Every structure is written in C-alpha cells, then in structure tokens.
Amino acid sequence: MARGDRGAFDELYRRTSPWLVVRLRRRCADEQIVAEVMQETYLAVWRAAGAFAGSAVGGTAVGWLWTIAARRLVDAFRRRAHHAEPPVAAAERAVVPAAEEQALAKTVGGDVGDALQRLAPELREVLQATVLDGLTIRETAVLFRLPEGTVKTRARRARIAMREALT
C-alpha cells in the first residue's frame, strides 16, 4: 500500500472496515458522522501509508487505523459542536455485552478481566477510552460530552477500583 498498490488498500479496507464501522457506531449514533469519519480515516491511511512504522516500534496496522479513526471522530464532534447542535450522544449500552466487550474480556482475562467487568459502566468506558483506545482526557471528554474534570475523576476512580480489586 505504501507503494501505491490499490489492491493492498482494497484488501485492508475489506478486512478492517466492518470492524471499524461497528466500533465507531458504538461511540456515535449519527450515521452521517460515522460515514464521514470512515471516509476521512481511509483517505488518511492511503495518504500516510508510507509513514507507517508500526511493526518496527511494536505497533500494529489495526492499532494505527483505530488511532486515526478515533481522532477523526473527536474532530467531527468538535466541528459539529462548533457549527451548530451538539453531536448525537453515543448509543446507549445494550444489556447484552457487545462483541467488543466480549473480545476485550477474552483478551484481558483472569483477575484483570474480572476487575474490569466489575467496574461501573461509566468508569469502564472512560478507562477503555483513555487506556485501551489511547485517547487524551480532552478527547475522551469531547467523545462522551463530559467536562474534563469528570473524565479525570472517573479515570482516577476506575484506577483505584482496579488497584483494590487486584490486591
């Protein structure tokens, strides 16, 4: 893809777009924003493919893709907030665990996985956004439409609860 191979890009899109759109929809209920973020993300990936150094520094292409998409989503929320109405709130959590949460539970198993599952949903989502997704406090605040102080407090409470559960 770094050499301009359209077939390689098509294969990356085919393999990652279903997963990425589901992940974005969990954070934004507005299909127009999700479609815009998908387009901007893959355009950025195509343009910057030569600059990807993930495996050399221990990263993955999927992680790089998610980082780009998450930042584009935050940018879209900021644009919408700046121009008109606030963004549509993130979709409510379903009673049945989402596929992403089930995959996370399998990846982060044992005591850590159990401790994550026992966290209150509002603490778990902040911890997931800041630690697992790598968003900043400000980006997480924009994503969840919360004050930065609230995000910091929830992140601290989540870390304390995790520490207590693991000791």
N, CA and C atoms as an extended XYZ file, in Angstrom:
501
Properties=species:S:1:pos:R:3:atomname:S:1:resname:S:1:resid:I:1 pbc="F F F"
N         0.827       -1.185        0.000 N   MET     1
C         0.000        0.000        0.000 CA  MET     1
C         0.873        1.252        0.000 C   MET     1
N         2.020        1.184        0.693 N   ALA     2
C         2.931        2.333        0.745 CA  ALA     2
C         3.473        2.672       -0.634 C   ALA     2
N         3.519        1.664       -1.521 N   ARG     3
C         3.997        1.891       -2.885 CA  ARG     3
C         2.857        2.227       -3.841 C   ARG     3
N         1.676        2.490       -3.319 N   GLY     4
C         0.544        2.872       -4.155 CA  GLY     4
C        -0.236        1.706       -4.719 C   GLY     4
N        -0.125        0.533       -4.103 N   ASP     5
C        -0.827       -0.663       -4.573 CA  ASP     5
C        -2.300       -0.595       -4.158 C   ASP     5
N        -3.151       -0.336       -5.130 N   ARG     6
C        -4.593       -0.200       -4.874 CA  ARG     6
C        -5.186       -1.506       -4.346 C   ARG     6
N        -4.672       -2.639       -4.829 N   GLY     7
C        -5.154       -3.940       -4.360 CA  GLY     7
C        -4.896       -4.144       -2.875 C   GLY     7
N        -3.731       -3.707       -2.410 N   ALA     8
C        -3.404       -3.812       -0.989 CA  ALA     8
C        -4.348       -2.946       -0.162 C   ALA     8
N        -4.647       -1.748       -0.655 N   PHE     9
C        -5.587       -0.871        0.051 CA  PHE     9
C        -6.976       -1.507        0.098 C   PHE     9
N        -7.413       -2.058       -1.045 N   ASP    10
C        -8.724       -2.709       -1.091 CA  ASP    10
C        -8.809       -3.857       -0.084 C   ASP    10
N        -7.720       -4.616        0.039 N   GLU    11
C        -7.698       -5.731        0.985 CA  GLU    11
C        -7.743       -5.227        2.432 C   GLU    11
N        -6.990       -4.177        2.726 N   LEU    12
C        -7.039       -3.584        4.070 CA  LEU    12
C        -8.458       -3.112        4.378 C   LEU    12
N        -9.083       -2.436        3.447 N   TYR    13
C       -10.445       -1.942        3.645 CA  TYR    13
C       -11.415       -3.103        3.851 C   TYR    13
N       -11.288       -4.137        3.035 N   ARG    14
C       -12.187       -5.289        3.129 CA  ARG    14
C       -12.067       -5.961        4.498 C   ARG    14
N       -10.853       -6.047        5.004 N   ARG    15
C       -10.632       -6.734        6.281 CA  ARG    15
C       -10.980       -5.886        7.498 C   ARG    15
N       -10.824       -4.576        7.405 N   THR    16
C       -10.960       -3.746        8.608 CA  THR    16
C       -12.215       -2.894        8.683 C   THR    16
N       -12.842       -2.587        7.558 N   SER    17
C       -13.974       -1.656        7.598 CA  SER    17
C       -15.177       -2.171        8.386 C   SER    17
N       -15.538       -3.459        8.314 N   PRO    18
C       -16.687       -3.886        9.138 CA  PRO    18
C       -16.431       -3.687       10.630 C   PRO    18
N       -15.252       -4.039       11.082 N   TRP    19
C       -14.886       -3.885       12.489 CA  TRP    19
C       -14.863       -2.411       12.880 C   TRP    19
N       -14.275       -1.583       12.016 N   LEU    20
C       -14.136       -0.166       12.338 CA  LEU    20
C       -15.489        0.534       12.401 C   LEU    20
N       -16.380        0.237       11.478 N   VAL    21
C       -17.685        0.909       11.489 CA  VAL    21
C       -18.489        0.522       12.734 C   VAL    21
N       -18.379       -0.728       13.172 N   VAL    22
C       -19.076       -1.151       14.399 CA  VAL    22
C       -18.515       -0.397       15.594 C   VAL    22
N       -17.216       -0.297       15.644 N   ARG    23
C       -16.578        0.395       16.768 CA  ARG    23
C       -16.953        1.875       16.789 C   ARG    23
N       -17.003        2.513       15.632 N   LEU    24
C       -17.395        3.922       15.570 CA  LEU    24
C       -18.861        4.100       15.939 C   LEU    24
N       -19.712        3.194       15.493 N   ARG    25
C       -21.144        3.299       15.807 CA  ARG    25
C       -21.409        3.158       17.296 C   ARG    25
N       -20.557        2.423       18.002 N   ARG    26
C       -20.725        2.303       19.453 CA  ARG    26
C       -20.442        3.611       20.149 C   ARG    26
N       -19.706        4.502       19.489 N   ARG    27
C       -19.340        5.776       20.097 CA  ARG    27
C       -20.125        6.944       19.520 C   ARG    27
N       -20.835        6.717       18.419 N   CYS    28
C       -21.589        7.786       17.783 CA  CYS    28
C       -22.799        7.194       17.069 C   CYS    28
N       -23.983        7.670       17.409 N   ALA    29
C       -25.213        7.157       16.816 CA  ALA    29
C       -25.549        7.833       15.492 C   ALA    29
N       -24.843        8.880       15.134 N   ASP    30
C       -25.123        9.631       13.909 CA  ASP    30
C       -24.414        8.976       12.725 C   ASP    30
N       -25.194        8.335       11.854 N   GLU    31
C       -24.630        7.611       10.712 CA  GLU    31
C       -23.855        8.533        9.764 C   GLU    31
N       -24.273        9.768        9.648 N   GLN    32
C       -23.573       10.709        8.779 CA  GLN    32
C       -22.150       10.967        9.291 C   GLN    32
N       -22.009       11.142       10.585 N   ILE    33
C       -20.682       11.353       11.169 CA  ILE    33
C       -19.835       10.092       11.007 C   ILE    33
N       -20.427        8.931       11.247 N   VAL    34
C       -19.684        7.677       11.109 CA  VAL    34
C       -19.173        7.522        9.673 C   VAL    34
N       -20.037        7.781        8.696 N   ALA    35
C       -19.624        7.667        7.291 CA  ALA    35
C       -18.515        8.661        6.960 C   ALA    35
N       -18.638        9.863        7.468 N   GLU    36
C       -17.614       10.896        7.241 CA  GLU    36
C       -16.281       10.485        7.861 C   GLU    36
N       -16.327        9.958        9.079 N   VAL    37
C       -15.111        9.535        9.762 CA  VAL    37
C       -14.476        8.346        9.033 C   VAL    37
N       -15.282        7.411        8.564 N   MET    38
C       -14.747        6.273        7.802 CA  MET    38
C       -14.000        6.768        6.564 C   MET    38
N       -14.630        7.676        5.828 N   GLN    39
C       -14.007        8.192        4.610 CA  GLN    39
C       -12.706        8.929        4.933 C   GLN    39
N       -12.739        9.800        5.915 N   GLU    40
C       -11.542       10.554        6.290 CA  GLU    40
C       -10.429        9.635        6.792 C   GLU    40
N       -10.804        8.602        7.524 N   THR    41
C        -9.812        7.677        8.071 CA  THR    41
C        -9.082        6.935        6.963 C   THR    41
N        -9.840        6.346        6.044 N   TYR    42
C        -9.194        5.567        4.986 CA  TYR    42
C        -8.432        6.459        3.999 C   TYR    42
N        -8.893        7.672        3.817 N   LEU    43
C        -8.136        8.613        2.991 CA  LEU    43
C        -6.801        8.939        3.660 C   LEU    43
N        -6.833        9.170        4.971 N   ALA    44
C        -5.601        9.453        5.708 CA  ALA    44
C        -4.652        8.258        5.676 C   ALA    44
N        -5.203        7.054        5.800 N   VAL    45
C        -4.384        5.844        5.755 CA  VAL    45
C        -3.721        5.711        4.385 C   VAL    45
N        -4.474        5.936        3.319 N   TRP    46
C        -3.932        5.845        1.965 CA  TRP    46
C        -2.801        6.852        1.770 C   TRP    46
N        -3.031        8.066        2.236 N   ARG    47
C        -2.035        9.125        2.042 CA  ARG    47
C        -0.776        8.906        2.890 C   ARG    47
N        -0.937        8.340        4.084 N   ALA    48
C         0.187        8.226        5.011 CA  ALA    48
C         0.733        6.804        5.123 C   ALA    48
N         0.357        5.915        4.236 N   ALA    49
C         0.779        4.514        4.341 CA  ALA    49
C         2.292        4.379        4.377 C   ALA    49
N         2.999        5.207        3.629 N   GLY    50
C         4.457        5.139        3.612 CA  GLY    50
C         5.092        5.542        4.923 C   GLY    50
N         4.380        6.280        5.743 N   ALA    51
C         4.921        6.757        7.015 CA  ALA    51
C         4.667        5.775        8.160 C   ALA    51
N         3.881        4.719        7.919 N   PHE    52
C         3.555        3.764        8.981 CA  PHE    52
C         4.799        2.977        9.354 C   PHE    52
N         5.171        3.037       10.619 N   ALA    53
C         6.346        2.319       11.111 CA  ALA    53
C         5.957        1.420       12.272 C   ALA    53
N         4.713        1.003       12.303 N   GLY    54
C         4.165        0.280       13.448 CA  GLY    54
C         4.924       -0.938       13.891 C   GLY    54
N         5.170       -1.893       12.996 N   SER    55
C         5.817       -3.127       13.427 CA  SER    55
C         7.237       -2.878       13.908 C   SER    55
N         7.892       -1.847       13.389 N   ALA    56
C         9.254       -1.530       13.828 CA  ALA    56
C         9.286       -0.988       15.252 C   ALA    56
N         8.180       -0.410       15.701 N   VAL    57
C         8.120        0.149       17.059 CA  VAL    57
C         7.126       -0.604       17.939 C   VAL    57
N         6.723       -1.791       17.509 N   GLY    58
C         5.840       -2.621       18.322 CA  GLY    58
C         4.360       -2.360       18.131 C   GLY    58
N         3.975       -1.580       17.125 N   GLY    59
C         2.569       -1.286       16.871 CA  GLY    59
C         1.992       -2.191       15.801 C   GLY    59
N         0.695       -2.027       15.567 N   THR    60
C         0.027       -2.807       14.529 CA  THR    60
C        -0.722       -1.873       13.596 C   THR    60
N        -1.001       -2.366       12.410 N   ALA    61
C        -1.757       -1.567       11.455 CA  ALA    61
C        -3.167       -1.290       11.974 C   ALA    61
N        -3.765       -2.255       12.643 N   VAL    62
C        -5.117       -2.068       13.176 CA  VAL    62
C        -5.118       -1.014       14.280 C   VAL    62
N        -4.108       -1.041       15.120 N   GLY    63
C        -3.994       -0.016       16.159 CA  GLY    63
C        -3.811        1.369       15.569 C   GLY    63
N        -2.977        1.447       14.532 N   TRP    64
C        -2.750        2.712       13.830 CA  TRP    64
C        -4.055        3.206       13.200 C   TRP    64
N        -4.785        2.294       12.566 N   LEU    65
C        -6.059        2.630       11.939 CA  LEU    65
C        -7.047        3.153       12.976 C   LEU    65
N        -7.156        2.476       14.135 N   TRP    66
C        -8.090        2.913       15.175 CA  TRP    66
C        -7.698        4.270       15.741 C   TRP    66
N        -6.410        4.510       15.904 N   THR    67
C        -5.957        5.803       16.419 CA  THR    67
C        -6.388        6.918       15.479 C   THR    67
N        -6.206        6.702       14.195 N   ILE    68
C        -6.621        7.708       13.200 CA  ILE    68
C        -8.132        7.916       13.272 C   ILE    68
N        -8.889        6.824       13.302 N   ALA    69
C       -10.349        6.919       13.322 CA  ALA    69
C       -10.853        7.608       14.591 C   ALA    69
N       -10.299        7.267       15.730 N   ALA    70
C       -10.744        7.866       16.999 CA  ALA    70
C       -10.493        9.368       16.991 C   ALA    70
N        -9.342        9.768       16.494 N   ARG    71
C        -9.040       11.203       16.435 CA  ARG    71
C        -9.936       11.916       15.423 C   ARG    71
N       -10.254       11.266       14.330 N   ARG    72
C       -11.162       11.867       13.345 CA  ARG    72
C       -12.575       12.005       13.926 C   ARG    72
N       -12.980       11.044       14.753 N   LEU    73
C       -14.297       11.123       15.393 CA  LEU    73
C       -14.352       12.304       16.357 C   LEU    73
N       -13.324       12.474       17.138 N   VAL    74
C       -13.269       13.616       18.050 CA  VAL    74
C       -13.309       14.921       17.252 C   VAL    74
N       -12.550       14.981       16.150 N   ASP    75
C       -12.564       16.176       15.295 CA  ASP    75
C       -13.961       16.443       14.752 C   ASP    75
N       -14.666       15.392       14.348 N   ALA    76
C       -16.028       15.558       13.816 CA  ALA    76
C       -16.962       16.097       14.894 C   ALA    76
N       -16.832       15.594       16.124 N   PHE    77
C       -17.642       16.104       17.223 CA  PHE    77
C       -17.352       17.580       17.466 C   PHE    77
N       -16.090       17.929       17.433 N   ARG    78
C       -15.721       19.337       17.642 CA  ARG    78
C       -16.301       20.224       16.548 C   ARG    78
N       -16.187       19.787       15.295 N   ARG    79
C       -16.751       20.583       14.183 CA  ARG    79
C       -18.248       20.775       14.353 C   ARG    79
N       -18.940       19.709       14.686 N   ARG    80
C       -20.393       19.794       14.836 CA  ARG    80
C       -20.754       20.710       16.001 C   ARG    80
N       -20.034       20.588       17.110 N   ALA    81
C       -20.307       21.434       18.279 CA  ALA    81
C       -20.028       22.895       17.962 C   ALA    81
N       -19.031       23.132       17.150 N   HIS    82
C       -18.658       24.498       16.796 CA  HIS    82
C       -19.665       25.130       15.834 C   HIS    82
N       -20.213       24.334       14.929 N   HIS    83
C       -21.077       24.879       13.880 CA  HIS    83
C       -22.550       24.945       14.238 C   HIS    83
N       -23.034       24.011       15.004 N   ALA    84
C       -24.475       24.017       15.262 CA  ALA    84
C       -24.786       23.289       16.556 C   ALA    84
N       -25.591       22.247       16.411 N   GLU    85
C       -26.060       21.484       17.562 CA  GLU    85
C       -24.956       20.587       18.097 C   GLU    85
N       -25.076       20.187       19.339 N   PRO    86
C       -24.124       19.215       19.871 CA  PRO    86
C       -24.283       17.882       19.130 C   PRO    86
N       -23.267       17.041       19.135 N   PRO    87
C       -23.360       15.757       18.454 CA  PRO    87
C       -24.405       14.861       19.101 C   PRO    87
N       -24.911       13.934       18.304 N   VAL    88
C       -25.836       12.954       18.835 CA  VAL    88
C       -25.066       12.143       19.869 C   VAL    88
N       -25.671       11.923       21.000 N   ALA    89
C       -24.989       11.208       22.083 CA  ALA    89
C       -24.625        9.800       21.635 C   ALA    89
N       -23.590        9.269       22.227 N   ALA    90
C       -23.166        7.905       21.927 CA  ALA    90
C       -24.319        6.954       22.236 C   ALA    90
N       -24.419        5.902       21.470 N   ALA    91
C       -25.511        4.940       21.632 CA  ALA    91
C       -25.496        4.356       23.039 C   ALA    91
N       -26.672        4.126       23.579 N   GLU    92
C       -26.779        3.547       24.915 CA  GLU    92
C       -26.232        2.129       24.902 C   GLU    92
N       -25.634        1.753       25.978 N   ARG    93
C       -25.089        0.399       26.099 CA  ARG    93
C       -26.244       -0.603       26.152 C   ARG    93
N       -26.109       -1.655       25.391 N   ALA    94
C       -27.114       -2.708       25.384 CA  ALA    94
C       -26.957       -3.556       26.643 C   ALA    94
N       -28.026       -4.251       27.007 N   VAL    95
C       -27.972       -5.127       28.166 CA  VAL    95
C       -27.062       -6.312       27.867 C   VAL    95
N       -27.139       -6.819       26.627 N   VAL    96
C       -26.282       -7.918       26.203 CA  VAL    96
C       -24.893       -7.349       25.931 C   VAL    96
N       -23.825       -7.991       26.398 N   PRO    97
C       -22.483       -7.458       26.155 CA  PRO    97
C       -22.196       -7.358       24.658 C   PRO    97
N       -21.593       -6.263       24.262 N   ALA    98
C       -21.248       -6.065       22.861 CA  ALA    98
C       -20.096       -6.983       22.492 C   ALA    98
N       -19.927       -7.219       21.195 N   ALA    99
C       -18.855       -8.089       20.713 CA  ALA    99
C       -17.493       -7.559       21.157 C   ALA    99
N       -17.353       -6.233       21.141 N   GLU   100
C       -16.084       -5.630       21.552 CA  GLU   100
C       -15.784       -5.939       23.011 C   GLU   100
N       -16.808       -5.882       23.868 N   GLU   101
C       -16.604       -6.177       25.282 CA  GLU   101
C       -16.274       -7.646       25.490 C   GLU   101
N       -16.904       -8.532       24.702 N   GLN   102
C       -16.604       -9.954       24.811 CA  GLN   102
C       -15.174      -10.228       24.362 C   GLN   102
N       -14.748       -9.575       23.277 N   ALA   103
C       -13.369       -9.749       22.812 CA  ALA   103
C       -12.387       -9.206       23.838 C   ALA   103
N       -12.716       -8.066       24.447 N   LEU   104
C       -11.860       -7.483       25.475 CA  LEU   104
C       -11.746       -8.423       26.666 C   LEU   104
N       -12.852       -9.040       27.053 N   ALA   105
C       -12.838       -9.958       28.184 CA  ALA   105
C       -11.953      -11.161       27.885 C   ALA   105
N       -11.943      -11.627       26.625 N   LYS   106
C       -11.085      -12.753       26.251 CA  LYS   106
C        -9.627      -12.328       26.201 C   LYS   106
N        -9.376      -11.103       25.722 N   THR   107
C        -8.002      -10.603       25.627 CA  THR   107
C        -7.455      -10.296       27.000 C   THR   107
N        -8.241       -9.589       27.786 N   VAL   108
C        -7.824       -9.223       29.144 CA  VAL   108
C        -8.592      -10.128       30.087 C   VAL   108
N        -8.033      -11.292       30.317 N   GLY   109
C        -8.738      -12.283       31.120 CA  GLY   109
C        -8.253      -12.304       32.549 C   GLY   109
N        -8.626      -13.348       33.215 N   GLY   110
C        -8.186      -13.550       34.583 CA  GLY   110
C        -8.676      -12.481       35.531 C   GLY   110
N        -7.836      -12.159       36.492 N   ASP   111
C        -8.197      -11.190       37.523 CA  ASP   111
C        -8.446       -9.800       36.940 C   ASP   111
N        -7.624       -9.408       35.951 N   VAL   112
C        -7.789       -8.080       35.341 CA  VAL   112
C        -9.127       -7.995       34.621 C   VAL   112
N        -9.467       -9.024       33.865 N   GLY   113
C       -10.750       -9.046       33.160 CA  GLY   113
C       -11.929       -9.012       34.111 C   GLY   113
N       -11.813       -9.784       35.202 N   ASP   114
C       -12.884       -9.786       36.208 CA  ASP   114
C       -13.034       -8.407       36.841 C   ASP   114
N       -11.902       -7.762       37.140 N   ALA   115
C       -11.945       -6.432       37.755 CA  ALA   115
C       -12.560       -5.426       36.791 C   ALA   115
N       -12.227       -5.525       35.512 N   LEU   116
C       -12.821       -4.623       34.514 CA  LEU   116
C       -14.331       -4.793       34.451 C   LEU   116
N       -14.783       -6.034       34.474 N   GLN   117
C       -16.218       -6.299       34.382 CA  GLN   117
C       -16.980       -5.800       35.602 C   GLN   117
N       -16.319       -5.729       36.749 N   ARG   118
C       -16.991       -5.263       37.972 CA  ARG   118
C       -17.053       -3.743       38.067 C   ARG   118
N       -16.307       -3.049       37.225 N   LEU   119
C       -16.360       -1.578       37.247 CA  LEU   119
C       -17.733       -1.092       36.810 C   LEU   119
N       -18.131        0.039       37.341 N   ALA   120
C       -19.372        0.677       36.882 CA  ALA   120
C       -19.197        1.041       35.411 C   ALA   120
N       -20.265        0.965       34.615 N   PRO   121
C       -20.142        1.224       33.176 CA  PRO   121
C       -19.495        2.572       32.844 C   PRO   121
N       -19.823        3.615       33.602 N   GLU   122
C       -19.255        4.932       33.298 CA  GLU   122
C       -17.754        4.976       33.588 C   GLU   122
N       -17.297        4.193       34.552 N   LEU   123
C       -15.864        4.124       34.833 CA  LEU   123
C       -15.150        3.277       33.791 C   LEU   123
N       -15.775        2.164       33.418 N   ARG   124
C       -15.175        1.260       32.437 CA  ARG   124
C       -15.021        1.944       31.076 C   ARG   124
N       -16.025        2.732       30.658 N   GLU   125
C       -15.937        3.376       29.337 CA  GLU   125
C       -14.842        4.443       29.314 C   GLU   125
N       -14.660        5.169       30.404 N   VAL   126
C       -13.583        6.165       30.463 CA  VAL   126
C       -12.229        5.466       30.475 C   VAL   126
N       -12.112        4.402       31.257 N   LEU   127
C       -10.858        3.648       31.309 CA  LEU   127
C       -10.536        3.056       29.938 C   LEU   127
N       -11.544        2.525       29.271 N   GLN   128
C       -11.339        1.949       27.938 CA  GLN   128
C       -10.883        3.023       26.955 C   GLN   128
N       -11.527        4.176       26.981 N   ALA   129
C       -11.175        5.239       26.038 CA  ALA   129
C        -9.769        5.774       26.282 C   ALA   129
N        -9.417        5.968       27.551 N   THR   130
C        -8.118        6.585       27.841 CA  THR   130
C        -6.968        5.589       27.804 C   THR   130
N        -7.179        4.392       28.310 N   VAL   131
C        -6.083        3.432       28.398 CA  VAL   131
C        -6.026        2.536       27.161 C   VAL   131
N        -7.134        1.893       26.827 N   LEU   132
C        -7.109        0.933       25.728 CA  LEU   132
C        -7.147        1.603       24.357 C   LEU   132
N        -7.935        2.679       24.220 N   ASP   133
C        -8.027        3.352       22.927 CA  ASP   133
C        -6.998        4.459       22.774 C   ASP   133
N        -6.346        4.847       23.854 N   GLY   134
C        -5.277        5.832       23.795 CA  GLY   134
C        -5.718        7.269       23.594 C   GLY   134
N        -6.966        7.591       23.947 N   LEU   135
C        -7.433        8.966       23.807 CA  LEU   135
C        -6.957        9.816       24.981 C   LEU   135
N        -6.787       11.090       24.733 N   THR   136
C        -6.419       12.006       25.803 CA  THR   136
C        -7.655       12.297       26.648 C   THR   136
N        -7.438       12.961       27.785 N   ILE   137
C        -8.560       13.353       28.648 CA  ILE   137
C        -9.504       14.262       27.868 C   ILE   137
N        -8.940       15.233       27.153 N   ARG   138
C        -9.760       16.173       26.384 CA  ARG   138
C       -10.559       15.442       25.304 C   ARG   138
N        -9.935       14.523       24.568 N   GLU   139
C       -10.636       13.788       23.508 CA  GLU   139
C       -11.739       12.919       24.104 C   GLU   139
N       -11.471       12.304       25.235 N   THR   140
C       -12.481       11.484       25.899 CA  THR   140
C       -13.646       12.356       26.362 C   THR   140
N       -13.340       13.536       26.871 N   ALA   141
C       -14.400       14.451       27.315 CA  ALA   141
C       -15.286       14.860       26.144 C   ALA   141
N       -14.687       15.150       25.011 N   VAL   142
C       -15.474       15.518       23.825 CA  VAL   142
C       -16.295       14.325       23.356 C   VAL   142
N       -15.673       13.149       23.333 N   LEU   143
C       -16.348       11.945       22.865 CA  LEU   143
C       -17.596       11.638       23.679 C   LEU   143
N       -17.489       11.749       25.015 N   PHE   144
C       -18.615       11.398       25.878 CA  PHE   144
C       -19.437       12.606       26.327 C   PHE   144
N       -19.081       13.794       25.799 N   ARG   145
C       -19.788       15.029       26.133 CA  ARG   145
C       -19.816       15.251       27.643 C   ARG   145
N       -18.636       15.134       28.257 N   LEU   146
C       -18.477       15.329       29.697 CA  LEU   146
C       -17.446       16.420       29.940 C   LEU   146
N       -17.508       17.087       31.075 N   PRO   147
C       -16.432       18.015       31.424 CA  PRO   147
C       -15.130       17.244       31.643 C   PRO   147
N       -14.014       17.885       31.339 N   GLU   148
C       -12.717       17.227       31.509 CA  GLU   148
C       -12.499       16.778       32.952 C   GLU   148
N       -12.943       17.592       33.907 N   GLY   149
C       -12.798       17.226       35.313 CA  GLY   149
C       -13.525       15.930       35.649 C   GLY   149
N       -14.690       15.725       35.059 N   THR   150
C       -15.452       14.497       35.285 CA  THR   150
C       -14.702       13.300       34.725 C   THR   150
N       -14.113       13.467       33.536 N   VAL   151
C       -13.343       12.378       32.933 CA  VAL   151
C       -12.142       12.032       33.819 C   VAL   151
N       -11.450       13.055       34.322 N   LYS   152
C       -10.298       12.815       35.191 CA  LYS   152
C       -10.727       12.081       36.466 C   LYS   152
N       -11.832       12.513       37.046 N   THR   153
C       -12.327       11.879       38.273 CA  THR   153
C       -12.699       10.427       38.018 C   THR   153
N       -13.411       10.165       36.908 N   ARG   154
C       -13.807        8.788       36.604 CA  ARG   154
C       -12.589        7.910       36.317 C   ARG   154
N       -11.606        8.464       35.622 N   ALA   155
C       -10.387        7.700       35.329 CA  ALA   155
C        -9.666        7.356       36.628 C   ALA   155
N        -9.594        8.312       37.536 N   ARG   156
C        -8.930        8.075       38.824 CA  ARG   156
C        -9.699        7.036       39.639 C   ARG   156
N       -11.025        7.182       39.685 N   ARG   157
C       -11.843        6.221       40.430 CA  ARG   157
C       -11.709        4.817       39.840 C   ARG   157
N       -11.650        4.728       38.511 N   ALA   158
C       -11.508        3.431       37.854 CA  ALA   158
C       -10.170        2.789       38.195 C   ALA   158
N        -9.110        3.583       38.194 N   ARG   159
C        -7.791        3.049       38.516 CA  ARG   159
C        -7.712        2.593       39.977 C   ARG   159
N        -8.318        3.374       40.859 N   ILE   160
C        -8.346        2.993       42.284 CA  ILE   160
C        -9.119        1.683       42.452 C   ILE   160
N       -10.262        1.590       41.804 N   ALA   161
C       -11.078        0.362       41.913 CA  ALA   161
C       -10.340       -0.847       41.343 C   ALA   161
N        -9.626       -0.636       40.236 N   MET   162
C        -8.850       -1.738       39.637 CA  MET   162
C        -7.727       -2.152       40.585 C   MET   162
N        -7.035       -1.170       41.154 N   ARG   163
C        -5.932       -1.466       42.085 CA  ARG   163
C        -6.458       -2.255       43.290 C   ARG   163
N        -7.598       -1.821       43.843 N   GLU   164
C        -8.168       -2.510       45.009 CA  GLU   164
C        -8.610       -3.935       44.653 C   GLU   164
N        -9.179       -4.075       43.459 N   ALA   165
C        -9.657       -5.402       43.053 CA  ALA   165
C        -8.510       -6.372       42.795 C   ALA   165
N        -7.357       -5.838       42.430 N   LEU   166
C        -6.229       -6.702       42.079 CA  LEU   166
C        -5.255       -6.940       43.242 C   LEU   166
N        -5.544       -6.332       44.401 N   THR   167
C        -4.640       -6.552       45.546 CA  THR   167
C        -5.202       -7.589       46.499 C   THR   167
